[in-house]
PDB file of C-alpha atoms in Angstrom:
ATOM      1  CA  UNK A  16      49.561 301.765   4.357  1.00 93.00           C
ATOM      2  CA  UNK A  17      48.771 303.955   7.391  1.00 97.00           C
ATOM      3  CA  UNK A  18      47.077 301.970  10.281  1.00 97.00           C
ATOM      4  CA  UNK A  19      45.799 303.783  13.325  1.00 98.00           C
ATOM      5  CA  UNK A  20      44.752 301.879  16.498  1.00 97.00           C
ATOM      6  CA  UNK A  21      42.748 304.011  18.825  1.00 98.00           C
ATOM      7  CA  UNK A  22      43.781 303.267  22.460  1.00 97.00           C
ATOM      8  CA  UNK A  23      41.781 304.550  25.453  1.00 96.00           C
ATOM      9  CA  UNK A  24      42.483 304.278  29.163  1.00 95.00           C
ATOM     10  CA  UNK A  25      41.715 300.752  30.542  1.00 96.00           C
ATOM     11  CA  UNK A  26      42.110 299.215  27.102  1.00 96.00           C
ATOM     12  CA  UNK A  27      42.301 295.395  26.811  1.00 94.00           C
ATOM     13  CA  UNK A  28      46.001 294.872  26.127  1.00 95.00           C
ATOM     14  CA  UNK A  29      45.311 292.015  23.663  1.00 93.00           C
ATOM     15  CA  UNK A  30      42.954 294.229  21.647  1.00 93.00           C
ATOM     16  CA  UNK A  31      46.068 296.239  20.872  1.00 95.00           C
ATOM     17  CA  UNK A  32      48.802 293.619  20.880  1.00 94.00           C
ATOM     18  CA  UNK A  33      47.039 291.030  18.688  1.00 91.00           C
ATOM     19  CA  UNK A  34      46.399 293.454  15.771  1.00 93.00           C
ATOM     20  CA  UNK A  35      49.830 294.909  16.058  1.00 95.00           C
ATOM     21  CA  UNK A  36      51.469 291.456  15.990  1.00 94.00           C
ATOM     22  CA  UNK A  37      49.465 290.387  12.977  1.00 94.00           C
ATOM     23  CA  UNK A  38      50.361 293.557  10.883  1.00 97.00           C
ATOM     24  CA  UNK A  39      53.955 293.552  12.171  1.00 96.00           C
ATOM     25  CA  UNK A  40      54.393 289.911  11.024  1.00 95.00           C
ATOM     26  CA  UNK A  41      52.949 290.964   7.623  1.00 96.00           C
ATOM     27  CA  UNK A  42      55.654 293.585   7.423  1.00 97.00           C
ATOM     28  CA  UNK A  43      58.256 290.923   7.568  1.00 95.00           C
ATOM     29  CA  UNK A  44      57.113 289.704   4.207  1.00 94.00           C
ATOM     30  CA  UNK A  45      56.274 293.008   2.429  1.00 96.00           C
ATOM     31  CA  UNK A  46      58.505 295.452   0.631  1.00 95.00           C
ATOM     32  CA  UNK A  47      59.177 298.697   2.566  1.00 95.00           C
ATOM     33  CA  UNK A  48      56.767 300.759   0.407  1.00 94.00           C
ATOM     34  CA  UNK A  49      53.963 298.222   1.075  1.00 95.00           C
ATOM     35  CA  UNK A  50      54.240 297.854   4.792  1.00 97.00           C
ATOM     36  CA  UNK A  51      51.598 298.781   7.478  1.00 97.00           C
ATOM     37  CA  UNK A  52      52.691 302.026   9.292  1.00 97.00           C
ATOM     38  CA  UNK A  53      51.221 301.418  12.718  1.00 97.00           C
ATOM     39  CA  UNK A  54      50.432 304.425  15.063  1.00 97.00           C
ATOM     40  CA  UNK A  55      48.720 304.234  18.467  1.00 98.00           C
ATOM     41  CA  UNK A  56      46.523 307.269  19.030  1.00 98.00           C
ATOM     42  CA  UNK A  57      44.788 308.192  22.266  1.00 97.00           C
ATOM     43  CA  UNK A  58      42.856 310.967  23.984  1.00 96.00           C
ATOM     44  CA  UNK A  59      46.229 312.059  25.263  1.00 95.00           C
ATOM     45  CA  UNK A  60      49.785 311.164  24.305  1.00 96.00           C
ATOM     46  CA  UNK A  61      52.045 309.288  26.596  1.00 96.00           C
ATOM     47  CA  UNK A  62      51.269 306.379  28.975  1.00 96.00           C
ATOM     48  CA  UNK A  63      47.920 304.438  28.861  1.00 95.00           C
ATOM     49  CA  UNK A  64      47.319 301.946  31.443  1.00 96.00           C
ATOM     50  CA  UNK A  65      45.647 298.615  30.286  1.00 96.00           C
ATOM     51  CA  UNK A  66      42.960 296.744  32.178  1.00 95.00           C
ATOM     52  CA  UNK A  67      45.542 294.253  33.318  1.00 94.00           C
ATOM     53  CA  UNK A  68      47.863 297.030  34.599  1.00 95.00           C
ATOM     54  CA  UNK A  69      50.352 296.926  31.683  1.00 95.00           C
ATOM     55  CA  UNK A  70      51.344 300.316  30.373  1.00 95.00           C
ATOM     56  CA  UNK A  71      51.399 301.221  26.692  1.00 95.00           C
ATOM     57  CA  UNK A  72      53.091 304.200  25.105  1.00 95.00           C
ATOM     58  CA  UNK A  73      50.722 306.170  22.967  1.00 96.00           C
ATOM     59  CA  UNK A  74      52.584 308.096  20.325  1.00 92.00           C
ATOM     60  CA  UNK A  75      50.164 310.990  19.866  1.00 96.00           C
ATOM     61  CA  UNK A  76      46.821 312.355  20.866  1.00 97.00           C
ATOM     62  CA  UNK A  77      43.979 312.526  18.378  1.00 97.00           C
ATOM     63  CA  UNK A  78      44.148 316.348  17.942  1.00 95.00           C
ATOM     64  CA  UNK A  79      47.768 316.058  16.794  1.00 96.00           C
ATOM     65  CA  UNK A  80      47.262 313.166  14.461  1.00 96.00           C
ATOM     66  CA  UNK A  81      46.393 314.910  11.264  1.00 94.00           C
ATOM     67  CA  UNK A  82      47.166 312.423   8.688  1.00 96.00           C
ATOM     68  CA  UNK A  83      44.513 310.311   7.024  1.00 97.00           C
ATOM     69  CA  UNK A  84      44.785 306.626   7.948  1.00 97.00           C
ATOM     70  CA  UNK A  85      43.971 303.914   5.334  1.00 97.00           C
ATOM     71  CA  UNK A  86      42.758 301.675   8.192  1.00 97.00           C
ATOM     72  CA  UNK A  87      41.333 302.750  11.557  1.00 98.00           C
ATOM     73  CA  UNK A  88      40.726 300.361  14.378  1.00 97.00           C
ATOM     74  CA  UNK A  89      39.351 301.100  17.836  1.00 97.00           C
ATOM     75  CA  UNK A  90      40.469 298.695  20.545  1.00 96.00           C
ATOM     76  CA  UNK A  91      38.179 297.557  23.288  1.00 94.00           C
ATOM     77  CA  UNK A  92      38.294 297.515  27.032  1.00 94.00           C
ATOM     78  CA  UNK A  93      36.221 296.027  29.847  1.00 93.00           C
ATOM     79  CA  UNK A  94      34.798 299.305  31.080  1.00 93.00           C
ATOM     80  CA  UNK A  95      34.243 300.944  27.625  1.00 94.00           C
ATOM     81  CA  UNK A  96      30.516 300.062  27.431  1.00 94.00           C
ATOM     82  CA  UNK A  97      30.087 302.066  30.758  1.00 93.00           C
ATOM     83  CA  UNK A  98      31.472 305.147  29.280  1.00 93.00           C
ATOM     84  CA  UNK A  99      28.697 307.329  27.835  1.00 90.00           C
ATOM     85  CA  UNK A 100      30.569 310.684  27.463  1.00 92.00           C
ATOM     86  CA  UNK A 101      33.473 311.320  25.192  1.00 95.00           C
ATOM     87  CA  UNK A 102      34.952 314.616  24.148  1.00 96.00           C
ATOM     88  CA  UNK A 103      32.867 316.006  21.210  1.00 97.00           C
ATOM     89  CA  UNK A 104      36.101 316.816  19.416  1.00 97.00           C
ATOM     90  CA  UNK A 105      37.185 313.259  19.635  1.00 97.00           C
ATOM     91  CA  UNK A 106      33.977 311.869  18.226  1.00 97.00           C
ATOM     92  CA  UNK A 107      34.232 314.388  15.436  1.00 97.00           C
ATOM     93  CA  UNK A 108      37.779 313.291  14.727  1.00 98.00           C
ATOM     94  CA  UNK A 109      36.777 309.568  14.818  1.00 97.00           C
ATOM     95  CA  UNK A 110      33.958 310.145  12.431  1.00 97.00           C
ATOM     96  CA  UNK A 111      36.060 312.195   9.966  1.00 97.00           C
ATOM     97  CA  UNK A 112      38.984 309.775   9.990  1.00 97.00           C
ATOM     98  CA  UNK A 113      36.651 306.697   9.535  1.00 97.00           C
ATOM     99  CA  UNK A 114      34.849 308.519   6.742  1.00 96.00           C
ATOM    100  CA  UNK A 115      38.122 309.194   4.990  1.00 96.00           C
ATOM    101  CA  UNK A 116      39.610 305.751   5.508  1.00 97.00           C
ATOM    102  CA  UNK A 117      39.605 302.801   3.176  1.00 96.00           C
ATOM    103  CA  UNK A 118      38.323 300.584   6.078  1.00 96.00           C
ATOM    104  CA  UNK A 119      37.552 301.184   9.676  1.00 97.00           C
ATOM    105  CA  UNK A 120      36.306 299.113  12.554  1.00 96.00           C
ATOM    106  CA  UNK A 121      36.677 297.812  16.104  1.00 95.00           C
ATOM    107  CA  UNK A 122      38.111 295.020  18.129  1.00 93.00           C
ATOM    108  CA  UNK A 123      35.701 293.769  20.857  1.00 91.00           C
ATOM    109  CA  UNK A 124      33.612 296.488  22.433  1.00 92.00           C
ATOM    110  CA  UNK A 125      35.677 299.202  20.662  1.00 95.00           C
ATOM    111  CA  UNK A 126      32.383 299.326  18.769  1.00 95.00           C
ATOM    112  CA  UNK A 127      30.877 301.543  21.401  1.00 97.00           C
ATOM    113  CA  UNK A 128      33.004 304.702  20.533  1.00 97.00           C
ATOM    114  CA  UNK A 129      32.183 304.024  16.991  1.00 97.00           C
ATOM    115  CA  UNK A 130      28.560 303.975  17.882  1.00 97.00           C
ATOM    116  CA  UNK A 131      28.848 307.198  19.829  1.00 97.00           C
ATOM    117  CA  UNK A 132      30.389 308.722  16.712  1.00 97.00           C
ATOM    118  CA  UNK A 133      27.362 307.668  14.721  1.00 97.00           C
ATOM    119  CA  UNK A 134      29.387 305.163  12.688  1.00 97.00           C
ATOM    120  CA  UNK A 135      27.208 302.076  13.381  1.00 96.00           C
ATOM    121  CA  UNK A 136      23.892 303.535  12.165  1.00 96.00           C
ATOM    122  CA  UNK A 137      22.255 301.018   9.757  1.00 95.00           C
ATOM    123  CA  UNK A 138      25.240 298.874   9.766  1.00 95.00           C
ATOM    124  CA  UNK A 139      25.633 295.128  10.622  1.00 92.00           C
ATOM    125  CA  UNK A 140      27.955 294.906  13.617  1.00 93.00           C
ATOM    126  CA  UNK A 141      29.085 292.540  16.284  1.00 90.00           C
ATOM    127  CA  UNK A 142      31.089 292.757  19.598  1.00 90.00           C
ATOM    128  CA  UNK A 143      31.941 290.606  22.452  1.00 86.00           C
ATOM    129  CA  UNK A 144      28.955 288.400  23.417  1.00 82.00           C
ATOM    130  CA  UNK A 145      28.844 289.841  27.031  1.00 85.00           C
ATOM    131  CA  UNK A 146      28.338 293.368  25.568  1.00 89.00           C
ATOM    132  CA  UNK A 147      25.950 292.780  22.689  1.00 88.00           C
ATOM    133  CA  UNK A 148      22.818 293.516  24.687  1.00 88.00           C
ATOM    134  CA  UNK A 149      24.031 296.803  25.795  1.00 92.00           C
ATOM    135  CA  UNK A 150      25.241 297.552  22.279  1.00 94.00           C
ATOM    136  CA  UNK A 151      21.660 296.888  21.054  1.00 93.00           C
ATOM    137  CA  UNK A 152      20.172 299.018  23.766  1.00 93.00           C
ATOM    138  CA  UNK A 153      22.540 301.821  23.386  1.00 95.00           C
ATOM    139  CA  UNK A 154      22.607 301.969  19.504  1.00 96.00           C
ATOM    140  CA  UNK A 155      19.132 300.866  18.295  1.00 94.00           C
ATOM    141  CA  UNK A 156      19.861 301.909  14.770  1.00 95.00           C
ATOM    142  CA  UNK A 157      22.725 299.410  14.567  1.00 95.00           C
ATOM    143  CA  UNK A 158      21.938 295.982  13.119  1.00 92.00           C
ATOM    144  CA  UNK A 159      23.619 293.899  15.847  1.00 90.00           C
ATOM    145  CA  UNK A 160      24.525 290.217  15.094  1.00 85.00           C
ATOM    146  CA  UNK A 161      25.349 288.878  18.495  1.00 79.00           C
ATOM    147  CA  UNK A 162      26.915 285.467  17.663  1.00 71.00           C
ATOM    148  CA  UNK A 163      29.393 286.468  14.992  1.00 78.00           C
ATOM    149  CA  UNK A 164      33.121 286.473  15.368  1.00 80.00           C
ATOM    150  CA  UNK A 165      33.526 289.343  12.954  1.00 82.00           C
ATOM    151  CA  UNK A 166      31.422 291.052  10.348  1.00 86.00           C
ATOM    152  CA  UNK A 167      32.033 293.296   7.278  1.00 88.00           C
ATOM    153  CA  UNK A 168      29.465 295.852   6.292  1.00 91.00           C
ATOM    154  CA  UNK A 169      30.952 297.940   3.487  1.00 92.00           C
ATOM    155  CA  UNK A 170      34.034 299.652   4.826  1.00 94.00           C
ATOM    156  CA  UNK A 171      33.196 298.739   8.465  1.00 96.00           C
ATOM    157  CA  UNK A 172      34.716 295.705  10.205  1.00 93.00           C
ATOM    158  CA  UNK A 173      33.660 294.745  13.780  1.00 93.00           C
ATOM    159  CA  UNK A 174      34.728 291.768  15.845  1.00 89.00           C
ATOM    160  CA  UNK A 175      34.062 289.870  18.943  1.00 85.00           C
ATOM    161  CA  UNK A 176      36.396 289.778  22.008  1.00 73.00           C
ATOM    162  CA  UNK A 177      40.198 289.417  22.251  1.00 68.00           C
ATOM    163  CA  UNK A 178      41.337 286.641  19.998  1.00 76.00           C
ATOM    164  CA  UNK A 179      38.635 287.380  17.475  1.00 81.00           C
ATOM    165  CA  UNK A 180      40.801 290.385  16.705  1.00 84.00           C
ATOM    166  CA  UNK A 181      43.372 288.052  15.294  1.00 86.00           C
ATOM    167  CA  UNK A 182      40.759 286.517  13.037  1.00 83.00           C
ATOM    168  CA  UNK A 183      39.599 289.988  11.940  1.00 87.00           C
ATOM    169  CA  UNK A 184      43.167 291.309  11.230  1.00 90.00           C
ATOM    170  CA  UNK A 185      44.174 288.113   9.354  1.00 88.00           C
ATOM    171  CA  UNK A 186      41.112 288.700   7.159  1.00 86.00           C
ATOM    172  CA  UNK A 187      42.209 292.207   6.579  1.00 91.00           C
ATOM    173  CA  UNK A 188      45.638 291.000   5.544  1.00 92.00           C
ATOM    174  CA  UNK A 189      44.202 288.441   3.268  1.00 86.00           C
ATOM    175  CA  UNK A 190      42.061 291.067   1.587  1.00 88.00           C
ATOM    176  CA  UNK A 191      45.163 293.265   1.130  1.00 91.00           C
ATOM    177  CA  UNK A 192      47.759 290.779   0.091  1.00 91.00           C
ATOM    178  CA  UNK A 193      46.056 287.419  -0.395  1.00 86.00           C
ATOM    179  CA  UNK A 194      45.339 284.287   1.597  1.00 77.00           C
ATOM    180  CA  UNK A 195      48.879 282.947   1.300  1.00 81.00           C
ATOM    181  CA  UNK A 196      50.349 285.823   3.297  1.00 88.00           C
ATOM    182  CA  UNK A 197      47.652 285.500   5.964  1.00 85.00           C
ATOM    183  CA  UNK A 198      48.358 281.820   6.244  1.00 79.00           C
ATOM    184  CA  UNK A 199      51.999 282.420   6.741  1.00 84.00           C
ATOM    185  CA  UNK A 200      51.290 284.837   9.527  1.00 89.00           C
ATOM    186  CA  UNK A 201      48.893 282.416  11.128  1.00 83.00           C
ATOM    187  CA  UNK A 202      51.677 279.798  11.102  1.00 79.00           C
ATOM    188  CA  UNK A 203      54.141 282.154  12.653  1.00 84.00           C
ATOM    189  CA  UNK A 204      51.642 283.042  15.428  1.00 83.00           C
ATOM    190  CA  UNK A 205      50.598 279.454  15.875  1.00 70.00           C
ATOM    191  CA  UNK A 206      46.948 280.036  15.066  1.00 68.00           C
ATOM    192  CA  UNK A 207      44.652 278.530  12.470  1.00 54.00           C
ATOM    193  CA  UNK A 208      42.882 280.418   9.743  1.00 54.00           C
ATOM    194  CA  UNK A 209      39.680 278.538  10.132  1.00 48.00           C
ATOM    195  CA  UNK A 210      37.228 280.941  11.801  1.00 50.00           C
ATOM    196  CA  UNK A 211      35.208 282.810   9.207  1.00 52.00           C
ATOM    197  CA  UNK A 212      33.449 285.907  10.284  1.00 48.00           C
ATOM    198  CA  UNK A 213      30.070 284.122  10.041  1.00 52.00           C
ATOM    199  CA  UNK A 214      31.228 281.436  12.619  1.00 53.00           C
ATOM    200  CA  UNK A 215      29.421 281.505  15.946  1.00 57.00           C
ATOM    201  CA  UNK A 216      31.296 283.052  18.915  1.00 52.00           C
ATOM    202  CA  UNK A 217      30.101 280.400  21.217  1.00 50.00           C
ATOM    203  CA  UNK A 218      28.629 276.984  21.398  1.00 53.00           C
ATOM    204  CA  UNK A 219      26.074 275.216  23.653  1.00 50.00           C
ATOM    205  CA  UNK A 220      29.032 273.036  24.732  1.00 48.00           C
ATOM    206  CA  UNK A 221      30.499 276.073  26.392  1.00 45.00           C
ATOM    207  CA  UNK A 222      27.300 277.080  28.130  1.00 48.00           C
ATOM    208  CA  UNK A 223      27.142 274.396  30.860  1.00 48.00           C
ATOM    209  CA  UNK A 224      29.498 272.291  32.976  1.00 47.00           C
ATOM    210  CA  UNK A 225      29.637 268.528  32.818  1.00 47.00           C
ATOM    211  CA  UNK A 226      28.188 268.120  36.364  1.00 50.00           C
ATOM    212  CA  UNK A 227      25.447 270.752  36.164  1.00 53.00           C
ATOM    213  CA  UNK A 228      21.850 269.721  36.771  1.00 69.00           C
ATOM    214  CA  UNK A 229      20.122 272.648  35.127  1.00 78.00           C
ATOM    215  CA  UNK A 230      17.480 271.984  32.319  1.00 83.00           C
ATOM    216  CA  UNK A 231      20.076 273.062  29.691  1.00 82.00           C
ATOM    217  CA  UNK A 232      22.724 270.805  31.008  1.00 81.00           C
ATOM    218  CA  UNK A 233      20.354 267.803  31.088  1.00 86.00           C
ATOM    219  CA  UNK A 234      19.219 268.572  27.568  1.00 89.00           C
ATOM    220  CA  UNK A 235      22.761 268.879  26.309  1.00 86.00           C
ATOM    221  CA  UNK A 236      23.684 265.427  27.693  1.00 86.00           C
ATOM    222  CA  UNK A 237      20.620 263.933  26.191  1.00 91.00           C
ATOM    223  CA  UNK A 238      21.219 265.422  22.870  1.00 91.00           C
ATOM    224  CA  UNK A 239      24.858 264.519  22.690  1.00 88.00           C
ATOM    225  CA  UNK A 240      24.047 260.991  23.689  1.00 90.00           C
ATOM    226  CA  UNK A 241      21.195 260.702  21.035  1.00 93.00           C
ATOM    227  CA  UNK A 242      22.621 262.874  18.340  1.00 92.00           C
ATOM    228  CA  UNK A 243      21.692 260.763  15.385  1.00 92.00           C
ATOM    229  CA  UNK A 244      18.000 260.551  16.617  1.00 92.00           C
ATOM    230  CA  UNK A 245      15.148 262.889  15.610  1.00 89.00           C
ATOM    231  CA  UNK A 246      15.048 264.584  18.991  1.00 92.00           C
ATOM    232  CA  UNK A 247      11.692 266.238  18.959  1.00 92.00           C
ATOM    233  CA  UNK A 248      10.578 268.729  21.730  1.00 92.00           C
ATOM    234  CA  UNK A 249       8.378 265.974  23.229  1.00 93.00           C
ATOM    235  CA  UNK A 250      11.472 263.704  23.562  1.00 92.00           C
ATOM    236  CA  UNK A 251      13.554 266.548  25.119  1.00 93.00           C
ATOM    237  CA  UNK A 252      10.718 267.337  27.567  1.00 92.00           C
ATOM    238  CA  UNK A 253      10.465 263.731  28.529  1.00 92.00           C
ATOM    239  CA  UNK A 254      14.263 263.527  29.026  1.00 89.00           C
ATOM    240  CA  UNK A 255      14.065 266.253  31.766  1.00 89.00           C
ATOM    241  CA  UNK A 256      10.620 265.050  33.046  1.00 90.00           C
ATOM    242  CA  UNK A 257       8.621 268.112  32.506  1.00 89.00           C
ATOM    243  CA  UNK A 258       5.665 269.004  30.251  1.00 92.00           C
ATOM    244  CA  UNK A 259       6.293 270.278  26.842  1.00 90.00           C
ATOM    245  CA  UNK A 260       4.853 273.711  27.663  1.00 89.00           C
ATOM    246  CA  UNK A 261       6.926 274.068  30.831  1.00 91.00           C
ATOM    247  CA  UNK A 262      10.005 272.805  28.953  1.00 91.00           C
ATOM    248  CA  UNK A 263       9.791 275.266  26.072  1.00 88.00           C
ATOM    249  CA  UNK A 264       9.331 278.133  28.465  1.00 88.00           C
ATOM    250  CA  UNK A 265      12.106 277.202  30.948  1.00 88.00           C
ATOM    251  CA  UNK A 266      14.553 276.268  28.358  1.00 87.00           C
ATOM    252  CA  UNK A 267      14.273 279.326  26.221  1.00 83.00           C
ATOM    253  CA  UNK A 268      14.624 281.471  29.290  1.00 81.00           C
ATOM    254  CA  UNK A 269      17.793 279.568  30.543  1.00 77.00           C
ATOM    255  CA  UNK A 270      19.476 278.883  27.161  1.00 74.00           C
ATOM    256  CA  UNK A 271      18.570 282.057  25.372  1.00 72.00           C
ATOM    257  CA  UNK A 272      17.364 280.152  22.366  1.00 79.00           C
ATOM    258  CA  UNK A 273      14.615 277.635  21.404  1.00 87.00           C
ATOM    259  CA  UNK A 274      15.179 273.934  21.965  1.00 91.00           C
ATOM    260  CA  UNK A 275      15.189 273.362  18.211  1.00 91.00           C
ATOM    261  CA  UNK A 276      17.894 275.960  17.573  1.00 87.00           C
ATOM    262  CA  UNK A 277      19.839 274.424  20.427  1.00 88.00           C
ATOM    263  CA  UNK A 278      19.715 271.020  18.913  1.00 92.00           C
ATOM    264  CA  UNK A 279      20.669 272.418  15.491  1.00 91.00           C
ATOM    265  CA  UNK A 280      23.713 274.161  17.099  1.00 86.00           C
ATOM    266  CA  UNK A 281      24.830 271.047  18.913  1.00 89.00           C
ATOM    267  CA  UNK A 282      24.469 269.037  15.536  1.00 92.00           C
ATOM    268  CA  UNK A 283      26.428 271.748  13.803  1.00 90.00           C
ATOM    269  CA  UNK A 284      29.346 271.789  16.337  1.00 84.00           C
ATOM    270  CA  UNK A 285      29.510 268.066  16.114  1.00 89.00           C
ATOM    271  CA  UNK A 286      29.692 268.244  12.305  1.00 91.00           C
ATOM    272  CA  UNK A 287      32.467 270.781  12.505  1.00 85.00           C
ATOM    273  CA  UNK A 288      34.461 268.631  14.854  1.00 84.00           C
ATOM    274  CA  UNK A 289      34.139 265.454  12.542  1.00 90.00           C
ATOM    275  CA  UNK A 290      35.071 267.698   9.484  1.00 89.00           C
ATOM    276  CA  UNK A 291      38.103 268.941  11.223  1.00 80.00           C
ATOM    277  CA  UNK A 292      39.322 265.636  12.631  1.00 82.00           C
ATOM    278  CA  UNK A 293      38.262 262.939  10.281  1.00 90.00           C
ATOM    279  CA  UNK A 294      37.986 262.118   6.566  1.00 91.00           C
ATOM    280  CA  UNK A 295      34.596 260.621   6.805  1.00 94.00           C
ATOM    281  CA  UNK A 296      32.353 261.172   3.768  1.00 95.00           C
ATOM    282  CA  UNK A 297      29.917 264.072   4.109  1.00 96.00           C
ATOM    283  CA  UNK A 298      26.939 261.744   4.077  1.00 96.00           C
ATOM    284  CA  UNK A 299      28.287 259.835   7.035  1.00 96.00           C
ATOM    285  CA  UNK A 300      29.021 263.082   8.969  1.00 95.00           C
ATOM    286  CA  UNK A 301      25.479 264.182   8.301  1.00 96.00           C
ATOM    287  CA  UNK A 302      24.068 260.915   9.480  1.00 96.00           C
ATOM    288  CA  UNK A 303      26.071 260.699  12.592  1.00 95.00           C
ATOM    289  CA  UNK A 304      25.197 264.310  13.557  1.00 95.00           C
ATOM    290  CA  UNK A 305      21.396 263.700  13.020  1.00 95.00           C
ATOM    291  CA  UNK A 306      20.736 265.553   9.831  1.00 95.00           C
ATOM    292  CA  UNK A 307      18.368 263.890   7.348  1.00 92.00           C
ATOM    293  CA  UNK A 308      20.928 264.031   4.598  1.00 94.00           C
ATOM    294  CA  UNK A 309      24.037 265.984   3.441  1.00 95.00           C
ATOM    295  CA  UNK A 310      21.756 268.455   1.761  1.00 96.00           C
ATOM    296  CA  UNK A 311      20.173 269.459   5.077  1.00 95.00           C
ATOM    297  CA  UNK A 312      23.632 269.652   6.674  1.00 96.00           C
ATOM    298  CA  UNK A 313      24.741 271.963   3.785  1.00 95.00           C
ATOM    299  CA  UNK A 314      21.720 274.197   4.332  1.00 95.00           C
ATOM    300  CA  UNK A 315      22.503 274.670   8.018  1.00 93.00           C
ATOM    301  CA  UNK A 316      26.158 275.377   7.270  1.00 91.00           C
ATOM    302  CA  UNK A 317      25.122 278.075   4.833  1.00 89.00           C
ATOM    303  CA  UNK A 318      22.633 279.588   7.158  1.00 86.00           C
ATOM    304  CA  UNK A 319      24.900 279.646  10.248  1.00 81.00           C
ATOM    305  CA  UNK A 320      28.420 279.789   8.925  1.00 80.00           C
ATOM    306  CA  UNK A 321      28.058 281.164   5.397  1.00 79.00           C
ATOM    307  CA  UNK A 322      30.060 278.287   3.943  1.00 86.00           C
ATOM    308  CA  UNK A 323      29.583 274.654   2.926  1.00 92.00           C
ATOM    309  CA  UNK A 324      30.827 271.499   4.763  1.00 94.00           C
ATOM    310  CA  UNK A 325      33.279 270.786   2.007  1.00 93.00           C
ATOM    311  CA  UNK A 326      34.686 274.264   1.991  1.00 88.00           C
ATOM    312  CA  UNK A 327      34.772 274.300   5.823  1.00 85.00           C
ATOM    313  CA  UNK A 328      36.893 271.011   5.834  1.00 86.00           C
ATOM    314  CA  UNK A 329      39.147 272.256   3.076  1.00 83.00           C
ATOM    315  CA  UNK A 330      39.776 275.537   4.794  1.00 74.00           C
ATOM    316  CA  UNK A 331      40.756 273.688   7.989  1.00 66.00           C
ATOM    317  CA  UNK A 332      43.131 271.402   6.072  1.00 65.00           C
ATOM    318  CA  UNK A 333      44.667 274.395   4.172  1.00 56.00           C
ATOM    319  CA  UNK A 334      45.420 276.118   7.501  1.00 49.00           C
ATOM    320  CA  UNK A 335      47.294 273.123   9.000  1.00 47.00           C
ATOM    321  CA  UNK A 336      50.735 274.321  10.124  1.00 41.00           C
ATOM    322  CA  UNK A 337      53.706 273.634   7.869  1.00 36.00           C
ATOM    323  CA  UNK A 338      56.008 270.868   9.123  1.00 32.00           C
ATOM    324  CA  UNK A 339      59.219 272.305   7.821  1.00 31.00           C
ATOM    325  CA  UNK A 340      60.778 274.283   5.076  1.00 33.00           C
ATOM    326  CA  UNK A 341      61.687 277.914   4.411  1.00 35.00           C
ATOM    327  CA  UNK A 342      58.929 280.186   3.076  1.00 38.00           C
ATOM    328  CA  UNK A 343      59.726 282.463   0.149  1.00 37.00           C
ATOM    329  CA  UNK A 344      59.296 286.253   0.712  1.00 40.00           C
ATOM    330  CA  UNK A 345      56.538 288.131  -0.863  1.00 44.00           C
ATOM    331  CA  UNK A 346      58.455 291.371  -0.865  1.00 41.00           C
TER     332      UNK A 346
END
């Protein structure tokens, strides 16, 4: 299977290395005629300097890569969203190769070159959370989903930043050769296969520090301390000593979401933690996290994660690293 990773100057090194490592590990288990044939392609052949100063050797420039890849991925880079001009011949090449590929996509903000080539129009896509607003503004015809780790829309795969590229590539391997092989690779790389594409990139827990005194920080502390309670907007406003009207306006501005969505996200993250770390019954998990019942918790999981609490727990348990033993080859 021919795999091309498009590498541009200033690329994020992990956006290249992580996919390469996943597919190279897969090759250890696959027969020679089934292996991924990985080629780095750039605007020019030779040395490409990464954002961290590391140098990569790019085998060929796009004009001299005439084969048709089965899978085409564009790696991201910190300054890629700032770049509005690409050679027309490169964008034509990118469009043609993507159209002929079985699958194509991007890691992190590698979505921007795809957008310039017209490959995001009408598609559901994601990128690193830091860049999604610019992606929306630059490519209004794309259907951007800001909080997703990775998304599939037909043949197009897009992912969030850096380590989300690992999640994406493990999903691609699983699609090609089954979950068992993807799980073996995850164990080799010491990562878990537990982050579905529908999982949120970020959590309210990551939004504030423990000693911050912002409205969001105060609300987070109050919510986590009273998680099993109803937590109405009036209660949250009282907790930070402001009127409901002022609270709703200030909170939405600072948090980027409504108070009710914030509370739901905190409840969801708490559920995930309990499902991953305990064997508590689903009803108990739901009660402790403030849901009315297990059905309500299941509805929120389906809406936000595209899975069920039971399947989420099972997937996490299935992904636990093996303690010992040799693994048979799939070759």
